[in-house]
CSV table of C-alpha atoms and ligand atoms in Angstrom, one decimal:
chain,number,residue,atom,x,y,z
A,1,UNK,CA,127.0,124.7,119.7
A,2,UNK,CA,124.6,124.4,117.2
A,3,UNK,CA,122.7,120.8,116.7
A,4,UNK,CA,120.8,121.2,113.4
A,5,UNK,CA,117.9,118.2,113.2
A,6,UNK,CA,119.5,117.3,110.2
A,7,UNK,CA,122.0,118.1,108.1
A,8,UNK,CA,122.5,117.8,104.2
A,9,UNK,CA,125.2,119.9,103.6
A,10,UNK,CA,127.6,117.7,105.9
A,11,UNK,CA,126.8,114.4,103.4
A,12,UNK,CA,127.6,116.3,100.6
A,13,UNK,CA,131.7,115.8,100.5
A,14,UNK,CA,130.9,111.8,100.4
A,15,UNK,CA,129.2,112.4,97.1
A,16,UNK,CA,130.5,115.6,95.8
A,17,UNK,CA,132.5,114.0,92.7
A,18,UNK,CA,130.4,111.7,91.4
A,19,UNK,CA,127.2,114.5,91.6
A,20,UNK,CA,129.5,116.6,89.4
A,21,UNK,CA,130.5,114.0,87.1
A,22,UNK,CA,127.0,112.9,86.9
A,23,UNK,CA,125.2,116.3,86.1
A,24,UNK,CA,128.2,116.9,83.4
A,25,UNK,CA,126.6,113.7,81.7
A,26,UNK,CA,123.1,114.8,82.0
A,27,UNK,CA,123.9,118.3,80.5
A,28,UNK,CA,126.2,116.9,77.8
A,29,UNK,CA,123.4,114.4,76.8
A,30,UNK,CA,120.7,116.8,77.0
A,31,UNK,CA,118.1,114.0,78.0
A,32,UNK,CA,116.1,115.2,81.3
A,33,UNK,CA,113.3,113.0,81.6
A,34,UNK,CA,113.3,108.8,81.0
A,35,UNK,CA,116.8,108.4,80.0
A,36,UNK,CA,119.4,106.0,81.4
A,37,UNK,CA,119.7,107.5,84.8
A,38,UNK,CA,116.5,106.6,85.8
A,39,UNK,CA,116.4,103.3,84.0
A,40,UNK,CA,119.5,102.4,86.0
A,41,UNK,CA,118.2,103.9,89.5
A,42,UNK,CA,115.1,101.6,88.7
A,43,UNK,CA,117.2,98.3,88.6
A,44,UNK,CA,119.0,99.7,91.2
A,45,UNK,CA,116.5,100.4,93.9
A,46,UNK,CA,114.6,97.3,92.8
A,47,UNK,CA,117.5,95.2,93.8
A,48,UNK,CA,118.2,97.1,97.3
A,49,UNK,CA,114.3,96.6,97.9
A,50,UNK,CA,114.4,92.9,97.0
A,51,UNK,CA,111.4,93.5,94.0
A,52,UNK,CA,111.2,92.6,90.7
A,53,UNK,CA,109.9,95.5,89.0
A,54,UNK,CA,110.2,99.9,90.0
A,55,UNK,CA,108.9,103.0,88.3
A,56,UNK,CA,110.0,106.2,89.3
A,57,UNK,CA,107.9,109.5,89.6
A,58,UNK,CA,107.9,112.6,90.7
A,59,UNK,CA,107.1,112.4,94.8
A,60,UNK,CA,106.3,110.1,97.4
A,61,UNK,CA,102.9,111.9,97.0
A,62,UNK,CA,102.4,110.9,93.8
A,63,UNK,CA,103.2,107.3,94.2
A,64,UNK,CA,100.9,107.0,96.9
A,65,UNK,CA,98.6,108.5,94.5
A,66,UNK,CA,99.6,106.5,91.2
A,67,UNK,CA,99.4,103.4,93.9
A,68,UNK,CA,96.1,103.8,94.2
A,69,UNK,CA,95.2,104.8,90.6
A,70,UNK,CA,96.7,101.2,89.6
A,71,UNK,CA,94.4,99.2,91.9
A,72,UNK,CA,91.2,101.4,90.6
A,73,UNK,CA,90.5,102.6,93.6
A,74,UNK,CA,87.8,106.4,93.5
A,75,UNK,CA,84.8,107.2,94.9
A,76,UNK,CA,82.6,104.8,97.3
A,77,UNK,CA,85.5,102.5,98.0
A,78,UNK,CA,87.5,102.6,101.4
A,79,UNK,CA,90.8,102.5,102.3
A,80,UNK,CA,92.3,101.5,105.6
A,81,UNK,CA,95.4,103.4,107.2
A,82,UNK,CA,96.6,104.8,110.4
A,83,UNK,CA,95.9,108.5,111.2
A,84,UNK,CA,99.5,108.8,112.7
A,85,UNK,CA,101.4,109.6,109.3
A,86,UNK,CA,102.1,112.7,107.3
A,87,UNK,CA,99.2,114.2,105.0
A,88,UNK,CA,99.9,112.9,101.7
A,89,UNK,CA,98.7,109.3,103.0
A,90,UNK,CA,95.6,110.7,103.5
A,91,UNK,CA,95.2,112.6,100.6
A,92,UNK,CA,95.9,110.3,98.1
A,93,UNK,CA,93.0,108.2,99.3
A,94,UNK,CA,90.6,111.7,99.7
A,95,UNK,CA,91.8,113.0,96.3
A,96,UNK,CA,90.5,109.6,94.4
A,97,UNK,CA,87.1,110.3,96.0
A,98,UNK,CA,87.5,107.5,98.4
A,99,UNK,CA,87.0,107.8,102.0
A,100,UNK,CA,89.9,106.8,104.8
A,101,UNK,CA,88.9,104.2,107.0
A,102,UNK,CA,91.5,105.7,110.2
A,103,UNK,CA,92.6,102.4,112.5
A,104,UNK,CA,94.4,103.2,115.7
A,105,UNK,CA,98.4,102.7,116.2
A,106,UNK,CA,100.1,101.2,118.6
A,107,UNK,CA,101.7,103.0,121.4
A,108,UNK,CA,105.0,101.4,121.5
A,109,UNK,CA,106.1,101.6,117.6
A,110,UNK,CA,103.7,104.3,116.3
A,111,UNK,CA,102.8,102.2,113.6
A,112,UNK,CA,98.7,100.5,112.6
A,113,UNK,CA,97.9,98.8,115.2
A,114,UNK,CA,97.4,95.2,113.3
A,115,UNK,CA,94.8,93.6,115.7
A,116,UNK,CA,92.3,96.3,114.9
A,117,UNK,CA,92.1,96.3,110.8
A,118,UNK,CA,89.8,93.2,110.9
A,119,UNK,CA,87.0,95.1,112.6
A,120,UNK,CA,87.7,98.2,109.9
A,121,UNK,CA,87.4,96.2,107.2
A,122,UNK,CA,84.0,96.3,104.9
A,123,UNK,CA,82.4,95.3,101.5
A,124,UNK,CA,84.0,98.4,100.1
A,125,UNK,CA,87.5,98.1,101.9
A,126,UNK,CA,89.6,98.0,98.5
A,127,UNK,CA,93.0,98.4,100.1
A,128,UNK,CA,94.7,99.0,103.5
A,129,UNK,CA,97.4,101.4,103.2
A,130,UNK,CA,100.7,100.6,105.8
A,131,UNK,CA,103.0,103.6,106.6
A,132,UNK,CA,106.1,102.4,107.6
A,133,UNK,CA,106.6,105.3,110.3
A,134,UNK,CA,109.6,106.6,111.3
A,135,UNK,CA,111.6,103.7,109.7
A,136,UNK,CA,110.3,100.6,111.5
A,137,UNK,CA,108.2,98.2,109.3
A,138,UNK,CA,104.2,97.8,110.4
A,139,UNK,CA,103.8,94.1,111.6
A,140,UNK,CA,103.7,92.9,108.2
A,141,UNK,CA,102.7,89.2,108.3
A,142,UNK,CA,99.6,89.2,110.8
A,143,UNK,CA,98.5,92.2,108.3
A,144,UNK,CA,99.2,90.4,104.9
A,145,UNK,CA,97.3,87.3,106.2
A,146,UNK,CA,94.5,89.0,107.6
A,147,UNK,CA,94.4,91.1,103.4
A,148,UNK,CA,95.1,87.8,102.2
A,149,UNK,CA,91.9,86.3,104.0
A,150,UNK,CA,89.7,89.3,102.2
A,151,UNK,CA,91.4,89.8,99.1
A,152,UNK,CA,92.5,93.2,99.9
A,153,UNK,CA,95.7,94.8,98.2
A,154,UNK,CA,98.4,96.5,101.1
A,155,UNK,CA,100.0,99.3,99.8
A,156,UNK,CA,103.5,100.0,101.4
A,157,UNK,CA,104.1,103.9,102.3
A,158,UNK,CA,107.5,103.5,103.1
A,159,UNK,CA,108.9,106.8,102.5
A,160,UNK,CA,110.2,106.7,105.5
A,161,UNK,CA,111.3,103.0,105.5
A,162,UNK,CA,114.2,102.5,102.5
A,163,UNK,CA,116.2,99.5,103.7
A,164,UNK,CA,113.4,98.8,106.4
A,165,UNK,CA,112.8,94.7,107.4
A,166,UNK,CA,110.1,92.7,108.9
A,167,UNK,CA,111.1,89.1,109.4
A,168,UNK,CA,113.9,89.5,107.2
A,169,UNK,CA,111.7,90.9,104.1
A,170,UNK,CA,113.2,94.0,103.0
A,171,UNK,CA,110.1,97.2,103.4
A,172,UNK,CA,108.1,97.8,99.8
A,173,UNK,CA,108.4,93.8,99.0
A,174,UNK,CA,105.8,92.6,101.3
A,175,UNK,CA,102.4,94.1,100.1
A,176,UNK,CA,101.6,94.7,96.2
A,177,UNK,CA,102.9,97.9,95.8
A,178,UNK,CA,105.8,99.8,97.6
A,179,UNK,CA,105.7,103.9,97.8
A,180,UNK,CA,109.1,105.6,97.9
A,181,UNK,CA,110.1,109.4,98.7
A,182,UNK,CA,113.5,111.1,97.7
A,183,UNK,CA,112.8,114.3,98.8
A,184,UNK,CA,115.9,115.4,100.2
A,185,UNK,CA,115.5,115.2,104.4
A,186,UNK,CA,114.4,111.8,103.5
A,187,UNK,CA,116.7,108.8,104.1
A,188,UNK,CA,117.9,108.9,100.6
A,189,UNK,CA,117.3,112.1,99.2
A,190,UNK,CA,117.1,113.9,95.8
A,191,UNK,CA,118.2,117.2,94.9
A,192,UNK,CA,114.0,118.2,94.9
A,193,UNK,CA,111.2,116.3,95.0
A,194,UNK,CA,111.3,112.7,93.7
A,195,UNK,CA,109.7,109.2,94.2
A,196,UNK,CA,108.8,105.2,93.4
A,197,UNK,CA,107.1,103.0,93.2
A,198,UNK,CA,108.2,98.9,93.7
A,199,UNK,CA,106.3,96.1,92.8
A,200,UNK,CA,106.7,92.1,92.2
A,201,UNK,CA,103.3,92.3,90.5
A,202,UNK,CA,104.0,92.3,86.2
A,203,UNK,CA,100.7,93.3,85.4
A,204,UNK,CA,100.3,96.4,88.1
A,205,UNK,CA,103.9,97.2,87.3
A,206,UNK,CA,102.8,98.0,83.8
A,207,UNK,CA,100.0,99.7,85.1
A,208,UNK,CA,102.1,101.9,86.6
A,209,UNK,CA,104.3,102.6,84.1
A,210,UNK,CA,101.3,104.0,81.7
A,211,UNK,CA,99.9,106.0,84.5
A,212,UNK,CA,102.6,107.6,85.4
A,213,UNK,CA,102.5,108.7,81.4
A,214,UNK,CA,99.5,109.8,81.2
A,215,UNK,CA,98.3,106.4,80.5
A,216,UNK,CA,99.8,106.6,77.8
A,217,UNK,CA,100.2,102.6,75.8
A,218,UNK,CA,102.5,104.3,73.4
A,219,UNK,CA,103.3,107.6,72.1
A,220,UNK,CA,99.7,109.7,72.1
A,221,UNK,CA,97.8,106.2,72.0
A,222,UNK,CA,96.3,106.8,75.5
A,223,UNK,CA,94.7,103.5,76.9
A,224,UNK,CA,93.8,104.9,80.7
A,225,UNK,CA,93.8,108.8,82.2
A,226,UNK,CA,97.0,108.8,84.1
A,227,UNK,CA,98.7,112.1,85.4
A,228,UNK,CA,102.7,113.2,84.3
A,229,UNK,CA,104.8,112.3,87.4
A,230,UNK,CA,108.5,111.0,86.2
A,231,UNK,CA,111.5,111.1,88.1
A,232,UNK,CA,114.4,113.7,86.5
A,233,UNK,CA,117.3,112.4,85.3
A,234,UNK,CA,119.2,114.7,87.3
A,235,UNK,CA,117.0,113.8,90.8
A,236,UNK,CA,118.4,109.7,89.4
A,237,UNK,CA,121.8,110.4,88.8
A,238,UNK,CA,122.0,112.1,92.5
A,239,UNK,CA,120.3,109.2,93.9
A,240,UNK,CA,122.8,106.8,92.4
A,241,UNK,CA,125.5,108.5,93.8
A,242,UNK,CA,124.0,108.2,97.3
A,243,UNK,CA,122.5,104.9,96.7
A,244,UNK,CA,125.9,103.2,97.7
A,245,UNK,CA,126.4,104.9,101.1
A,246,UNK,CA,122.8,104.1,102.1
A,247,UNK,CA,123.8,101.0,104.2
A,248,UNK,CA,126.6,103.1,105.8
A,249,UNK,CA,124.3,106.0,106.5
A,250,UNK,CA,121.4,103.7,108.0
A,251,UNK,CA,124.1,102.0,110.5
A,252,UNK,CA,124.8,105.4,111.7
A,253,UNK,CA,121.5,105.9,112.4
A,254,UNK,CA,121.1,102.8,114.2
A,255,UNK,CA,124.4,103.4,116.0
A,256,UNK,CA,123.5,107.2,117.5
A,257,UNK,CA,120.0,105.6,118.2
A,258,UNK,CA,121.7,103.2,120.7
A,259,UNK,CA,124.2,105.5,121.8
A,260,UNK,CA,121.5,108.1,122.5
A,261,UNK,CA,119.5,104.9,125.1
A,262,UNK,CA,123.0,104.3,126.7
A,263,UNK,CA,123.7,107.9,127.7
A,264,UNK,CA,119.7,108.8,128.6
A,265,UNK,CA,119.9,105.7,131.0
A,266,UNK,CA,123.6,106.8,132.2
A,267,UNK,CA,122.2,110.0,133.1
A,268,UNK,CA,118.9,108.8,135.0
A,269,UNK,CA,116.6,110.2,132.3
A,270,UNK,CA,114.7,106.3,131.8
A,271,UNK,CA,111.8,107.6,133.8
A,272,UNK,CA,111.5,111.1,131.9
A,273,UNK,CA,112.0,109.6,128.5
A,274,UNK,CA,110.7,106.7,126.3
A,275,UNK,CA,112.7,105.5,124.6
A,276,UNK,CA,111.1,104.0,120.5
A,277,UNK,CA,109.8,100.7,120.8
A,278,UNK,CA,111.8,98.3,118.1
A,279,UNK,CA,110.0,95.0,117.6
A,280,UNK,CA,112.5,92.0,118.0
A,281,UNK,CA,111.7,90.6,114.5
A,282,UNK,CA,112.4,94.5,112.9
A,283,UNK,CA,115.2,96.1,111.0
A,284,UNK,CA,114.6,99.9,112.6
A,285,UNK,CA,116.1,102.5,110.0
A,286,UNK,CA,115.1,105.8,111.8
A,287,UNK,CA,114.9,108.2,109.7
A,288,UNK,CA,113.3,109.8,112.6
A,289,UNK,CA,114.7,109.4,116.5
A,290,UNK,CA,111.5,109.8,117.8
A,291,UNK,CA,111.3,109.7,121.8
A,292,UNK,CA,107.9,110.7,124.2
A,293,UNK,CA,107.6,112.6,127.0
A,294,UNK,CA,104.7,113.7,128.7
A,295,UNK,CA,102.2,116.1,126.9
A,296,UNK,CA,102.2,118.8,129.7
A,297,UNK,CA,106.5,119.1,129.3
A,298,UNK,CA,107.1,118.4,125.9
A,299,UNK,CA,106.8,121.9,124.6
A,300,UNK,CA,109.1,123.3,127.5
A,301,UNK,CA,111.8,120.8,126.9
A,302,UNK,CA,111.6,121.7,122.7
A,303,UNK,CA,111.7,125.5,123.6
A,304,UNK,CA,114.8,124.5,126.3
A,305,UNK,CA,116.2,122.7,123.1
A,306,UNK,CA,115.7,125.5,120.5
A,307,UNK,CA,117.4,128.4,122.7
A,308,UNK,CA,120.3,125.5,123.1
A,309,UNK,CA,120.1,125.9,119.4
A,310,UNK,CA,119.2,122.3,118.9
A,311,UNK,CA,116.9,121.2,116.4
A,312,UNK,CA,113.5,119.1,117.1
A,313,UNK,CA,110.7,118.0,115.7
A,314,UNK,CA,107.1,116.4,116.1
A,315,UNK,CA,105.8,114.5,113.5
A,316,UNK,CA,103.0,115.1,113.3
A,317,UNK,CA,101.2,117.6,115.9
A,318,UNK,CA,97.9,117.2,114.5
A,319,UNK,CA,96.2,113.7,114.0
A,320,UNK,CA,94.4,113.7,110.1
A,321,UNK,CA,91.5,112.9,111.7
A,322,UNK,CA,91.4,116.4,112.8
A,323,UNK,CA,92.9,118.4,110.1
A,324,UNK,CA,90.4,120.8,109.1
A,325,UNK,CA,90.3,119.8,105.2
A,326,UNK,CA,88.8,116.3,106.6
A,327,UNK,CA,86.3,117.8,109.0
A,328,UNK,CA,83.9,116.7,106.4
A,329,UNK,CA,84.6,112.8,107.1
A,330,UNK,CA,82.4,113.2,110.6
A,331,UNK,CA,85.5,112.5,113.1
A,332,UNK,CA,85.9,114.0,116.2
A,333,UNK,CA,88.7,114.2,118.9
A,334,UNK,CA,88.6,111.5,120.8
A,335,UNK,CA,88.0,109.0,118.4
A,336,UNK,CA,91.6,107.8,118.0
A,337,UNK,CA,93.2,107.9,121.3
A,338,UNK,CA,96.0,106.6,121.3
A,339,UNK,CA,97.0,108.4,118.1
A,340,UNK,CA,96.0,112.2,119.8
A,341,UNK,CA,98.7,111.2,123.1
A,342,UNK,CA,101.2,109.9,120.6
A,343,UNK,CA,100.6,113.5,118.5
A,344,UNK,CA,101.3,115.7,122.0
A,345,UNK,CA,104.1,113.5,123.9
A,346,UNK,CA,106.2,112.6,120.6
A,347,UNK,CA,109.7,114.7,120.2
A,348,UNK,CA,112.6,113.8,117.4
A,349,UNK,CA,115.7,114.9,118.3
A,350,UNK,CA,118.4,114.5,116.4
A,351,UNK,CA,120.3,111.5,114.9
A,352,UNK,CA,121.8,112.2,111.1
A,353,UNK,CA,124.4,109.9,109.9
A,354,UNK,CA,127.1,112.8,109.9
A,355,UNK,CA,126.4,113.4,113.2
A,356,UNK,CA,129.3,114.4,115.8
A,357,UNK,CA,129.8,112.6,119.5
A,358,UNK,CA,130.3,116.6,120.4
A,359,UNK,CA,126.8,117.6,119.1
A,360,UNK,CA,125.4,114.2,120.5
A,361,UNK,CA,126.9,115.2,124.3
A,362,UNK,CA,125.0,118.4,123.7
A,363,UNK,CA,121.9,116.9,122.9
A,364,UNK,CA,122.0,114.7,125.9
A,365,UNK,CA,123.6,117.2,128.5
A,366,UNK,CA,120.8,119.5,127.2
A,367,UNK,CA,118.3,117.4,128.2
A,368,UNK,CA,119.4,116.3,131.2
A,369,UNK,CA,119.9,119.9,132.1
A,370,UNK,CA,116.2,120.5,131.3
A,371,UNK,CA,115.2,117.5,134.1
A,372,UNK,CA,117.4,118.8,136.9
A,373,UNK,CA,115.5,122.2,136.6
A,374,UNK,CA,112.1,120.7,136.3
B,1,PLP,C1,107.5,112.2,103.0
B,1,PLP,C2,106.4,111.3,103.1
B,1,PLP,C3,105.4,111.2,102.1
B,1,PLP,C4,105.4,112.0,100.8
B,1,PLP,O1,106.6,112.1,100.1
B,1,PLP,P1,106.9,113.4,99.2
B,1,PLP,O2,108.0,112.9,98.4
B,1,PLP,O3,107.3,114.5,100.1
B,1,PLP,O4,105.7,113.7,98.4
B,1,PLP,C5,104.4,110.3,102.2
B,1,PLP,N1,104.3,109.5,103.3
B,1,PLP,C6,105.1,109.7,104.4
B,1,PLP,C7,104.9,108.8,105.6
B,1,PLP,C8,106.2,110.6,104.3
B,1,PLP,O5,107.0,110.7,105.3
């Protein structure tokens, strides 16, 4: 049996109609870029994510970078994230000249570890950017206080986090700026690369909205030096077709999640396996299952997993503290700890909506196969 990680093609039948009907619009209309697709996702996703105001772009990449852009940040300033994320968090702080200021996570959720930003933050800390990883909110109101206290913008990378809560606050309302993916693995996903970006803030909302124009005020009356990022038509009339099964999709996730604990337990594999830490006060979306084991196993049990033609993942093997592009930034390994064991003992196996109880009783009997041998 085969056990892909995840799986698009199965969620295509729940949408297959209205995509159709939708692309027939598009094409009859001939209007690709900032038509009513996208003005209607916008209101949409603002209302799902509890903000007043959303601009769509091109990536999750780009929003990170617009994001940014919008709060002036370039070179001498310093921004303050976790190094336990995927590139683009990085590089949208590296590309604006401005240096990451890495802050350890914490073990249990994977996420910034809240307790050590004070001691990051300096004179030129000019935003701290929190990734929402894996689907489970950072610890939101000890961070927005602490920002509060220094004046410092939070950014929301939650492009892994649509639907996401802390305290009851949906993820991408919190902090002054919300960053959303679509690209297709992603919880809600476009037909290619797409993005968003969420705000309450009116003023950096039409910030936004010029940069992502090339700062353009109006037609070719160019106030600021934006870049062109703008989310398709087609990419927003896909989205709205999903948009609707999101809630559905998410409880799926949540449900296979708790199966998966059950049946580890059942089957002895609690002292093998740890299981993702979910804080009480947390609305866990997983877009990843994400379990650890220890670093000297992990790469045996995905091998045991691949030739049982189960998909896995880790996300991400290699710390960007020690990516070679930011060798120049003076870390060394070592210097994030708990980040490096969480980057060799992490594993997602896995959990997408559409998923059968068959191909979950693989997954589990797999890996309880794999502990009985070793
Ligand atoms: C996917 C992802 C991004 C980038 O989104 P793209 O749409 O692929 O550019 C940024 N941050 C995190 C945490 C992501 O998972």
């Amino acid at each position: 049996m085969n056990v892909p990680l995840f799986e698009l093609k199965a969620q295509y039948p729940a949408v297959r109609n209205e995509v159709r009907a939708a692309l027939e619009r598009i094409f009859e209309a001939q209007q690709f870029v900032l038509g009513p697709e996208g003005e209607a996702l916008e209101a949409e996703i603002a209302r799902y994510c509890q903000t007043k105001f959303a601009i769509g772009c091109a990536s999750g990449s780009d929003a990170l970078l617009l994001a940014l852009m919008s709060l002036e940040i370039g070179k001498g300033d310093e921004v303050i994230t976790t190094p336990f994320t995927f590139f683009a968090t990085g590089a949208a702080i590296t590309r604006l000249g401005a240096r990451p200021i890495f802050v350890d996570i914490d073990p249990k959720t994977f996420n910034l570890d809240v307790a050590r930003v004070e001691a990051a933050i300096s004179p030129r800390t000019k935003a701290i950017i929190a990734v929402h990883l894996y689907g489970q909110c950072v610890d939101m109101e000890p961070l927005l206080e602490l920002a509060g206290q220094h004046n410092i913008p939070v950014i929301e990378d939650m492009a892994q986090a649509i639907g996401a809560e802390d305290r009851g606050r949906r993820a991408g309302s919190m902090g002054a700026i919300g960053c959303l993916s679509f690209y297709p693995s992603k919880n809600l996903g476009a037909a290619g690369d797409a993005g968003m970006l969420i705000t309450n803030d009116e003023e950096l909302a039409r910030r936004l909205r010029m940069l992502h124009v090339h700062g353009e005020e109006r037609r070719y009356y160019h106030a600021m030096v934006g870049i062109n990022s703008r989310l398709d038509e087609i990419h927003a009339a896909v989205l709205r077709a999903k948009l609707p099964h999101l809630e559905d999709w998410t409880r799926a996730r949540q449900q296979l999640v708790q199966q998966y604990q059950g049946r580890f337990n059942d089957a002895g594999l609690h002292e093998h396996l740890v299981m993702p830490g979910i804080r009480d006060d947390a609305r866990h979306v997983f877009h990843l299952f994400v379990i650890r084991v220890k670093a000297s196993i992990r790469d045996a049990l995905r091998n045991h997993l691949t030739a049982n033609g189960i998909g896995n993942g880790v996300y991400y093997p290699v710390p960007l503290h020690l990516l070679e592009c930011f060798q120049y930034l003076g870390f060394k390994a070592g210097d994030f700890p708990l980040t490096e064991t969480a980057a060799a003992e992490t594993l997602a196996l896995p959990a997408f909506p559409e998923m059968t109880a068959a191909q979950q009783d693989h997954v589990v009997s797999t890996v309880a196969s794999f502990f009985q041998r070793n």
